[in-house]
Amino acid sequence: MKGIVFIMDGLGDRPLKELNNQTPLQAANTPNLDKMAKKGINGIMDSIKPGIRPGSDTAHISILGYDPNIVYTGRGPFEACGVGIDIFPGDIAFRCNFSTVNDEFIVTDRRAGRIRDNTSSIISKLNEMKIEEYEDIEIVFKESTGHRAVLVLRGEGLSDKVSDADPKIEGKPPKIVVAKDDSAEAKKTADLLNKIVKKSYELIKNHPINLNRVEKNEPPANIIIPRGAGAVPDVEPLNSKYSLNSACIAETGLIMGIARFAGMEIIEVDGATGGVDTNLDNIVDTIMDNVKNSDYDFFLVNIDGADEAGHDGNYKEKLEFIEKVDDIVVSKLLELKDTIIILTADHSTPISVMDHSADPVPIMINGSDIRVDGVNKFNEIDATKGGLLRIRGSDVMDIILDLMGKSPKFGA
Ligand SMILES: O=C(O)[C@H](O)COP(=O)(O)O
Ligand SMILES: [Mg+2]
């Protein structure tokens, strides 16, 4: 028996007036998701606990059975690991955005128009960066999916106890980074980071890729804005924790990084953009091929498009993306035999909030020998009537392992 935890990132939502007071998932035409709900057991899930607004990072850590309060040191190292940078003790890693600032140094687009192409050539320029007072510190940038990038600082006397430069909204300048404790290390790291943000603008504002973007009326990726400082986390390998042979099929560096830290194999997919334009055919072919033909017995799958549409406040894109996933991906998942599938989200990204909320997400389980309940539609509202009731992310691994016949008996 194989197992799949399939996460539609940011899927959960709230009722919208534009959709007759339905959520995008309710309003979408999803015959395959509904078929799965009808054949399965349904419920709602708080990926951490009720009322806690999770990041995708802490939510996935929790769903994989780790306590984010212990394992999570910050988003940076997971993003870095996901783009293939090894993080060592002493290193401090950050998630960065390619953003756009105007001549007054005000952020006019936190995602530089969701830039997709040529960020590696901007990164090459950034990697020439030297900061005079800190020449002993190695500064490493690497691009990730879309507008996302990573910064790693390597050298003596650094700390992850520093605040974010990301103002989180447009119309403000990048935030001045401050030390979160009194240590000389935190003060040094904050000062260095402030200099890196300024220097990034000097280095890349006139990069040919950006001059070209300006010419085409696209927001230039003319600054790097870091957030989510973190030192190397200590993660027990998932395979030894649960006696599994596990793999991850994901689109974004963050999820791949969490999986890599958990010792999972990463299976990359051509054409996976992390957006609503992603190549769903390639994603589902990769899932089907590996579930049927590989030795992996457990898969974490993450597709990110619904979350991006949620952050952009675009209900049409979210609804259409859900319908595409239903048609291209879920239709095929229904064909799988001898496989337990848990399909859910890591958190809600309501259109009206344009960020994550603590609203619980729908969750359903499919496979043979499931106690089918009376729910026959997959959405946030119908799911509340299902047999799973309300669970937490930290319950997911225990439930799937049990249904896969892999759960050790507690007691004699
Ligand atoms: O898409 C992501 O990486 C995050 O979930 C949202 O981050 P952003 O607001 O920086 O795009
Ligand atoms: Mg997410």
Short mmCIF file of C-alpha atoms and ligand atoms in Angstrom, two decimals:
data_model
loop_
_atom_site.label_atom_id
_atom_site.label_comp_id
_atom_site.label_asym_id
_atom_site.label_seq_id
_atom_site.Cartn_x
_atom_site.Cartn_y
_atom_site.Cartn_z
CA MET A 1 0.00 0.00 0.00
CA LYS A 2 1.38 3.42 -0.98
CA GLY A 3 0.47 6.81 0.46
CA ILE A 4 0.16 10.30 -1.00
CA VAL A 5 -0.34 13.52 0.94
CA PHE A 6 -1.47 15.91 -1.77
CA ILE A 7 -1.41 19.56 -0.77
CA MET A 8 -3.15 22.23 -2.81
CA ASP A 9 -1.31 25.17 -1.32
CA GLY A 10 -3.54 27.95 -0.02
CA LEU A 11 -6.72 26.24 -1.30
CA GLY A 12 -9.00 27.20 1.60
CA ASP A 13 -11.02 30.41 1.31
CA ARG A 14 -13.99 32.40 2.60
CA PRO A 15 -17.36 33.08 0.91
CA LEU A 16 -17.21 35.82 -1.70
CA LYS A 17 -20.03 38.13 -2.78
CA GLU A 18 -18.82 37.82 -6.39
CA LEU A 19 -19.45 34.06 -6.15
CA ASN A 20 -22.91 34.23 -4.55
CA ASN A 21 -21.42 33.81 -1.11
CA GLN A 22 -19.56 30.69 -2.05
CA THR A 23 -15.84 30.02 -1.73
CA PRO A 24 -13.85 29.57 -4.98
CA LEU A 25 -13.68 25.82 -4.22
CA GLN A 26 -17.46 25.66 -3.70
CA ALA A 27 -18.17 27.64 -6.85
CA ALA A 28 -15.71 25.73 -9.04
CA ASN A 29 -16.97 22.84 -11.18
CA THR A 30 -15.00 19.93 -9.71
CA PRO A 31 -16.57 16.57 -10.64
CA ASN A 32 -13.41 14.61 -9.80
CA LEU A 33 -12.76 16.18 -6.41
CA ASP A 34 -16.45 15.62 -5.62
CA LYS A 35 -16.19 11.98 -6.69
CA MET A 36 -13.23 11.59 -4.33
CA ALA A 37 -15.21 13.18 -1.50
CA LYS A 38 -18.12 10.82 -2.18
CA LYS A 39 -15.85 7.75 -2.15
CA GLY A 40 -13.91 8.93 0.87
CA ILE A 41 -13.97 10.27 4.38
CA ASN A 42 -14.04 14.02 4.85
CA GLY A 43 -13.34 16.66 7.44
CA ILE A 44 -11.60 19.92 8.15
CA MET A 45 -8.06 20.48 9.40
CA ASP A 46 -6.13 23.09 11.34
CA SER A 47 -2.60 22.52 10.12
CA ILE A 48 -1.14 23.75 13.43
CA LYS A 49 -4.08 24.44 15.75
CA PRO A 50 -7.28 26.47 15.66
CA GLY A 51 -6.65 30.19 15.40
CA ILE A 52 -2.99 29.87 14.40
CA ARG A 53 -2.28 31.45 11.02
CA PRO A 54 0.34 29.16 9.51
CA GLY A 55 3.07 29.86 7.00
CA SER A 56 3.45 27.22 4.31
CA ASP A 57 6.67 26.26 6.07
CA THR A 58 5.29 25.64 9.57
CA ALA A 59 2.14 24.04 8.10
CA HIS A 60 4.10 21.50 6.07
CA ILE A 61 6.44 20.78 8.97
CA SER A 62 3.40 20.05 11.13
CA ILE A 63 1.67 17.93 8.46
CA LEU A 64 4.84 15.84 8.12
CA GLY A 65 4.59 15.08 11.84
CA TYR A 66 7.22 17.44 13.25
CA ASP A 67 6.57 20.02 15.95
CA PRO A 68 7.20 23.40 14.27
CA ASN A 69 7.80 24.95 17.69
CA ILE A 70 10.90 22.75 17.94
CA VAL A 71 12.03 22.16 14.36
CA TYR A 72 11.39 25.56 12.78
CA THR A 73 14.31 28.01 12.98
CA GLY A 74 13.03 30.40 10.31
CA ARG A 75 12.05 30.16 6.65
CA GLY A 76 15.49 30.97 5.21
CA PRO A 77 17.27 27.64 5.66
CA PHE A 78 14.37 25.67 4.15
CA GLU A 79 14.31 27.93 1.09
CA ALA A 80 18.09 27.64 0.78
CA CYS A 81 18.09 23.88 1.06
CA GLY A 82 15.34 23.73 -1.56
CA VAL A 83 17.51 25.48 -4.15
CA GLY A 84 20.42 23.18 -3.39
CA ILE A 85 22.52 25.27 -1.01
CA ASP A 86 23.86 23.21 1.88
CA ILE A 87 23.50 25.10 5.15
CA PHE A 88 26.12 24.51 7.85
CA PRO A 89 26.14 25.40 11.54
CA GLY A 90 27.00 29.11 11.79
CA ASP A 91 25.39 30.00 8.44
CA ILE A 92 22.35 32.27 8.42
CA ALA A 93 19.88 31.93 5.54
CA PHE A 94 17.10 34.22 4.33
CA ARG A 95 14.20 34.00 1.93
CA CYS A 96 14.34 36.99 -0.41
CA ASN A 97 11.99 38.56 -2.89
CA PHE A 98 13.02 40.19 -6.11
CA SER A 99 11.05 43.41 -5.67
CA THR A 100 10.62 46.75 -7.39
CA VAL A 101 11.44 50.08 -5.75
CA ASN A 102 10.97 53.51 -7.32
CA ASP A 103 13.53 56.36 -7.28
CA GLU A 104 12.34 57.31 -3.77
CA PHE A 105 13.19 53.77 -2.60
CA ILE A 106 9.52 52.93 -2.04
CA VAL A 107 8.49 49.35 -2.80
CA THR A 108 6.01 49.51 -5.67
CA ASP A 109 5.82 45.73 -6.28
CA ARG A 110 6.95 43.17 -3.69
CA ARG A 111 7.14 40.48 -6.37
CA ALA A 112 8.59 42.49 -9.29
CA GLY A 113 5.58 41.67 -11.45
CA ARG A 114 5.92 37.99 -10.49
CA ILE A 115 9.04 37.84 -12.64
CA ARG A 116 9.50 34.33 -14.06
CA ASP A 117 12.53 34.43 -16.37
CA ASN A 118 16.21 35.37 -16.30
CA THR A 119 16.51 35.83 -12.55
CA SER A 120 19.69 33.71 -12.60
CA SER A 121 21.50 36.37 -14.59
CA ILE A 122 20.48 39.03 -12.04
CA ILE A 123 21.73 36.69 -9.30
CA SER A 124 25.15 36.43 -11.00
CA LYS A 125 25.51 40.18 -10.63
CA LEU A 126 24.38 40.08 -7.00
CA ASN A 127 27.00 37.43 -6.27
CA GLU A 128 29.71 39.98 -7.05
CA MET A 129 28.61 41.83 -3.91
CA LYS A 130 31.26 42.85 -1.36
CA ILE A 131 30.44 44.89 1.74
CA GLU A 132 33.53 46.84 2.86
CA GLU A 133 33.33 46.44 6.65
CA TYR A 134 32.40 42.75 6.36
CA GLU A 135 34.81 41.31 3.83
CA ASP A 136 35.24 38.21 6.00
CA ILE A 137 31.57 37.25 5.42
CA GLU A 138 30.72 35.20 2.36
CA ILE A 139 27.51 36.46 0.69
CA VAL A 140 25.75 33.89 -1.49
CA PHE A 141 22.57 34.53 -3.50
CA LYS A 142 20.59 31.96 -5.46
CA GLU A 143 17.39 32.27 -7.43
CA SER A 144 14.36 30.14 -6.60
CA THR A 145 10.97 29.80 -8.33
CA GLY A 146 9.49 33.02 -9.75
CA HIS A 147 10.13 36.13 -7.67
CA ARG A 148 11.74 34.10 -4.90
CA ALA A 149 15.42 33.97 -4.05
CA VAL A 150 17.73 32.95 -1.23
CA LEU A 151 20.57 34.68 0.60
CA VAL A 152 23.09 32.82 2.75
CA LEU A 153 25.62 34.58 4.99
CA ARG A 154 28.63 32.51 5.98
CA GLY A 155 31.34 33.58 8.43
CA GLU A 156 32.17 34.22 12.07
CA GLY A 157 29.90 35.96 14.54
CA LEU A 158 26.50 35.96 12.78
CA SER A 159 23.04 35.49 14.29
CA ASP A 160 19.54 34.68 13.06
CA LYS A 161 18.01 36.97 15.69
CA VAL A 162 17.30 39.75 13.19
CA SER A 163 14.08 41.23 11.85
CA ASP A 164 12.80 41.25 8.24
CA ALA A 165 13.57 43.87 5.61
CA ASP A 166 10.31 42.96 3.83
CA PRO A 167 7.70 45.66 4.56
CA LYS A 168 5.02 43.08 3.53
CA ILE A 169 3.00 45.76 1.73
CA GLU A 170 3.63 48.06 -1.18
CA GLY A 171 3.94 51.82 -0.70
CA LYS A 172 6.62 51.64 2.00
CA PRO A 173 10.41 51.48 1.84
CA PRO A 174 12.20 48.24 2.79
CA LYS A 175 12.21 47.98 6.58
CA ILE A 176 15.38 48.77 8.51
CA VAL A 177 16.55 45.43 9.88
CA VAL A 178 17.11 45.43 13.64
CA ALA A 179 18.70 43.01 16.11
CA LYS A 180 16.14 41.00 18.10
CA ASP A 181 18.48 40.56 21.05
CA ASP A 182 21.40 42.44 22.62
CA SER A 183 24.14 40.26 21.17
CA ALA A 184 26.98 41.72 19.12
CA GLU A 185 26.26 38.96 16.56
CA ALA A 186 22.67 40.08 16.00
CA LYS A 187 23.71 43.74 15.73
CA LYS A 188 26.42 42.85 13.21
CA THR A 189 24.03 40.73 11.11
CA ALA A 190 21.35 43.46 11.10
CA ASP A 191 23.86 46.11 10.01
CA LEU A 192 25.25 43.84 7.30
CA LEU A 193 21.77 43.04 6.02
CA ASN A 194 20.79 46.72 5.77
CA LYS A 195 23.92 47.32 3.71
CA ILE A 196 23.15 44.31 1.50
CA VAL A 197 19.66 45.62 0.71
CA LYS A 198 21.02 49.03 -0.34
CA LYS A 199 23.90 47.51 -2.27
CA SER A 200 21.56 45.16 -4.14
CA TYR A 201 19.75 48.15 -5.62
CA GLU A 202 23.02 49.76 -6.74
CA LEU A 203 24.16 46.53 -8.34
CA ILE A 204 21.04 45.49 -10.25
CA LYS A 205 18.96 48.60 -10.94
CA ASN A 206 20.60 49.00 -14.35
CA HIS A 207 20.99 45.31 -15.12
CA PRO A 208 20.16 44.68 -18.81
CA ILE A 209 17.28 42.38 -17.80
CA ASN A 210 15.78 45.24 -15.80
CA LEU A 211 16.34 47.88 -18.48
CA ASN A 212 14.55 45.51 -20.82
CA ARG A 213 11.67 45.03 -18.37
CA VAL A 214 11.27 48.80 -17.95
CA GLU A 215 11.18 49.17 -21.71
CA LYS A 216 8.37 46.59 -21.87
CA ASN A 217 6.52 48.36 -19.05
CA GLU A 218 7.17 45.50 -16.63
CA PRO A 219 8.26 46.15 -13.04
CA PRO A 220 12.06 45.70 -12.83
CA ALA A 221 13.55 43.29 -10.27
CA ASN A 222 15.76 46.10 -9.00
CA ILE A 223 16.20 45.19 -5.34
CA ILE A 224 16.49 42.14 -3.09
CA ILE A 225 14.41 42.14 0.08
CA PRO A 226 15.27 39.47 2.70
CA ARG A 227 13.10 37.99 5.41
CA GLY A 228 12.80 34.84 7.52
CA ALA A 229 16.32 34.62 8.96
CA GLY A 230 17.19 31.17 10.22
CA ALA A 231 20.09 28.97 11.27
CA VAL A 232 20.41 25.31 10.38
CA PRO A 233 17.49 23.25 11.77
CA ASP A 234 17.76 19.77 13.22
CA VAL A 235 15.24 17.48 11.46
CA GLU A 236 14.96 13.74 12.12
CA PRO A 237 14.78 11.95 8.74
CA LEU A 238 11.19 11.12 7.83
CA ASN A 239 12.15 7.67 6.53
CA SER A 240 13.60 6.50 9.85
CA LYS A 241 10.92 8.27 11.90
CA TYR A 242 8.15 6.35 10.08
CA SER A 243 9.95 3.46 8.30
CA LEU A 244 9.16 4.89 4.88
CA ASN A 245 10.86 5.33 1.53
CA SER A 246 9.61 8.82 0.78
CA ALA A 247 9.76 11.32 -2.06
CA CYS A 248 8.51 14.84 -2.68
CA ILE A 249 7.03 16.30 -5.84
CA ALA A 250 6.79 20.06 -5.39
CA GLU A 251 7.22 23.28 -7.30
CA THR A 252 8.71 25.78 -4.89
CA GLY A 253 12.08 25.87 -3.17
CA LEU A 254 10.43 26.15 0.22
CA ILE A 255 8.61 22.83 0.03
CA MET A 256 11.52 21.07 -1.64
CA GLY A 257 13.77 22.43 1.10
CA ILE A 258 11.55 21.12 3.89
CA ALA A 259 11.51 17.73 2.16
CA ARG A 260 15.29 17.76 1.68
CA PHE A 261 15.87 18.56 5.35
CA ALA A 262 13.53 15.65 6.16
CA GLY A 263 15.74 13.41 4.03
CA MET A 264 13.09 12.83 1.34
CA GLU A 265 14.06 12.32 -2.28
CA ILE A 266 13.13 15.28 -4.51
CA ILE A 267 11.53 14.47 -7.86
CA GLU A 268 11.67 17.52 -10.10
CA VAL A 269 9.03 18.29 -12.72
CA ASP A 270 9.72 20.13 -15.99
CA GLY A 271 7.56 23.20 -16.47
CA ALA A 272 6.51 23.52 -12.82
CA THR A 273 6.27 27.27 -12.25
CA GLY A 274 4.49 27.38 -8.88
CA GLY A 275 1.79 29.51 -10.51
CA VAL A 276 -1.56 29.03 -12.22
CA ASP A 277 0.39 28.61 -15.48
CA THR A 278 2.21 25.52 -14.23
CA ASN A 279 2.43 22.35 -16.30
CA LEU A 280 -0.18 20.16 -14.58
CA ASP A 281 0.15 17.41 -17.22
CA ASN A 282 3.81 16.95 -16.33
CA ILE A 283 3.01 17.06 -12.62
CA VAL A 284 0.36 14.34 -12.81
CA ASP A 285 2.47 12.18 -15.15
CA THR A 286 5.32 12.37 -12.65
CA ILE A 287 3.02 11.38 -9.79
CA MET A 288 1.44 8.49 -11.69
CA ASP A 289 4.76 7.18 -12.99
CA ASN A 290 6.40 7.22 -9.57
CA VAL A 291 3.47 5.79 -7.65
CA LYS A 292 3.17 2.92 -10.14
CA ASN A 293 6.80 2.24 -11.04
CA SER A 294 9.15 3.42 -8.28
CA ASP A 295 10.09 1.94 -4.93
CA TYR A 296 8.93 5.03 -3.05
CA ASP A 297 5.99 4.21 -0.81
CA PHE A 298 5.14 7.71 0.42
CA PHE A 299 4.81 10.97 -1.51
CA LEU A 300 4.36 14.56 -0.44
CA VAL A 301 2.94 16.52 -3.36
CA ASN A 302 2.49 20.30 -3.35
CA ILE A 303 1.05 22.50 -6.08
CA ASP A 304 1.10 26.20 -5.45
CA GLY A 305 -1.20 27.94 -7.97
CA ALA A 306 -4.22 28.42 -5.68
CA ASP A 307 -1.99 30.12 -3.11
CA GLU A 308 -0.51 32.51 -5.67
CA ALA A 309 -3.98 33.45 -6.91
CA GLY A 310 -5.07 33.96 -3.28
CA HIS A 311 -2.11 36.25 -2.54
CA ASP A 312 -2.95 38.18 -5.70
CA GLY A 313 -6.63 38.49 -4.64
CA ASN A 314 -7.70 37.02 -7.98
CA TYR A 315 -10.78 34.82 -7.43
CA LYS A 316 -11.23 34.00 -11.12
CA GLU A 317 -7.70 32.66 -11.39
CA LYS A 318 -8.11 30.67 -8.18
CA LEU A 319 -11.39 29.13 -9.33
CA GLU A 320 -10.08 28.32 -12.81
CA PHE A 321 -6.92 26.80 -11.38
CA ILE A 322 -8.96 24.56 -9.07
CA GLU A 323 -11.00 23.41 -12.07
CA LYS A 324 -7.82 22.68 -14.04
CA VAL A 325 -6.35 20.63 -11.18
CA ASP A 326 -9.64 18.74 -10.93
CA ASP A 327 -9.70 18.00 -14.64
CA ILE A 328 -6.02 17.25 -15.32
CA VAL A 329 -4.71 15.89 -12.02
CA VAL A 330 -7.50 14.58 -9.79
CA SER A 331 -9.17 12.69 -12.65
CA LYS A 332 -6.00 10.57 -12.94
CA LEU A 333 -5.44 10.18 -9.19
CA LEU A 334 -8.84 8.48 -9.07
CA GLU A 335 -7.37 5.65 -11.19
CA LEU A 336 -4.73 4.72 -8.62
CA LYS A 337 -5.10 1.36 -6.92
CA ASP A 338 -3.60 0.26 -3.59
CA THR A 339 -2.93 3.86 -2.65
CA ILE A 340 -4.18 5.94 0.24
CA ILE A 341 -4.58 9.56 -0.86
CA ILE A 342 -5.03 12.40 1.58
CA LEU A 343 -5.97 15.53 -0.34
CA THR A 344 -5.99 18.82 1.55
CA ALA A 345 -4.37 22.25 1.83
CA ASP A 346 -1.66 23.62 4.10
CA HIS A 347 -3.69 26.72 4.96
CA SER A 348 -6.34 29.06 3.60
CA THR A 349 -5.29 32.04 1.49
CA PRO A 350 -8.62 33.87 1.21
CA ILE A 351 -9.07 36.19 -1.74
CA SER A 352 -10.45 38.84 0.63
CA VAL A 353 -7.37 38.64 2.88
CA MET A 354 -4.67 38.22 0.17
CA ASP A 355 -2.62 36.41 2.79
CA HIS A 356 -2.89 33.27 4.90
CA SER A 357 -5.68 32.99 7.44
CA ALA A 358 -6.35 30.55 10.27
CA ASP A 359 -9.57 29.23 8.67
CA PRO A 360 -9.38 25.42 8.72
CA VAL A 361 -9.00 23.67 5.37
CA PRO A 362 -11.03 20.80 3.89
CA ILE A 363 -9.39 17.39 3.97
CA MET A 364 -10.44 14.04 2.48
CA ILE A 365 -9.02 10.53 2.50
CA ASN A 366 -9.44 8.01 -0.29
CA GLY A 367 -8.45 4.39 -0.63
CA SER A 368 -9.77 0.90 -0.09
CA ASP A 369 -11.34 0.03 3.27
CA ILE A 370 -12.15 3.65 4.06
CA ARG A 371 -15.19 4.35 6.26
CA VAL A 372 -17.10 6.31 3.63
CA ASP A 373 -19.26 9.12 5.03
CA GLY A 374 -22.22 10.96 3.51
CA VAL A 375 -20.29 13.92 2.07
CA ASN A 376 -20.39 14.14 -1.71
CA LYS A 377 -18.79 17.49 -2.46
CA PHE A 378 -15.25 18.64 -1.70
CA ASN A 379 -15.29 22.11 -0.20
CA GLU A 380 -14.80 23.98 3.07
CA ILE A 381 -18.49 23.82 4.04
CA ASP A 382 -19.59 20.27 3.11
CA ALA A 383 -16.39 18.89 4.64
CA THR A 384 -17.59 19.94 8.09
CA LYS A 385 -20.26 17.21 7.92
CA GLY A 386 -17.75 14.42 7.31
CA GLY A 387 -16.55 11.53 9.41
CA LEU A 388 -13.09 12.91 10.09
CA LEU A 389 -14.60 15.89 11.90
CA ARG A 390 -11.87 18.44 12.79
CA ILE A 391 -8.29 17.23 12.97
CA ARG A 392 -4.87 18.84 13.18
CA GLY A 393 -1.98 18.71 10.74
CA SER A 394 -0.03 16.70 13.29
CA ASP A 395 -2.63 13.89 12.94
CA VAL A 396 -2.07 13.40 9.20
CA MET A 397 0.99 11.11 9.25
CA ASP A 398 -0.46 8.90 11.99
CA ILE A 399 -3.70 8.49 10.04
CA ILE A 400 -2.08 7.72 6.68
CA LEU A 401 0.44 5.30 8.20
CA ASP A 402 -2.38 3.42 9.91
CA LEU A 403 -4.40 3.18 6.69
CA MET A 404 -1.26 2.04 4.83
CA GLY A 405 -0.93 -0.75 7.39
CA LYS A 406 2.34 0.69 8.68
CA SER A 407 1.36 1.87 12.12
CA PRO A 408 3.03 0.17 15.07
CA LYS A 409 0.65 -0.96 17.83
CA PHE A 410 0.80 1.23 20.93
CA GLY A 411 0.64 -1.35 23.71
CA ALA A 412 0.72 -5.14 23.63
O1 LIG B 1 4.57 32.50 -2.51
C1 LIG B 1 5.30 32.52 -1.52
O2 LIG B 1 6.48 32.21 -1.54
C2 LIG B 1 4.72 32.91 -0.20
O3 LIG B 1 3.79 32.01 0.23
C3 LIG B 1 4.20 34.30 -0.24
O4 LIG B 1 5.29 35.11 -0.28
P1 LIG B 1 5.28 36.53 -0.99
O5 LIG B 1 4.20 37.34 -0.37
O6 LIG B 1 6.64 37.08 -0.69
O7 LIG B 1 5.05 36.27 -2.46
MG MG B 2 1.22 27.70 1.44
#
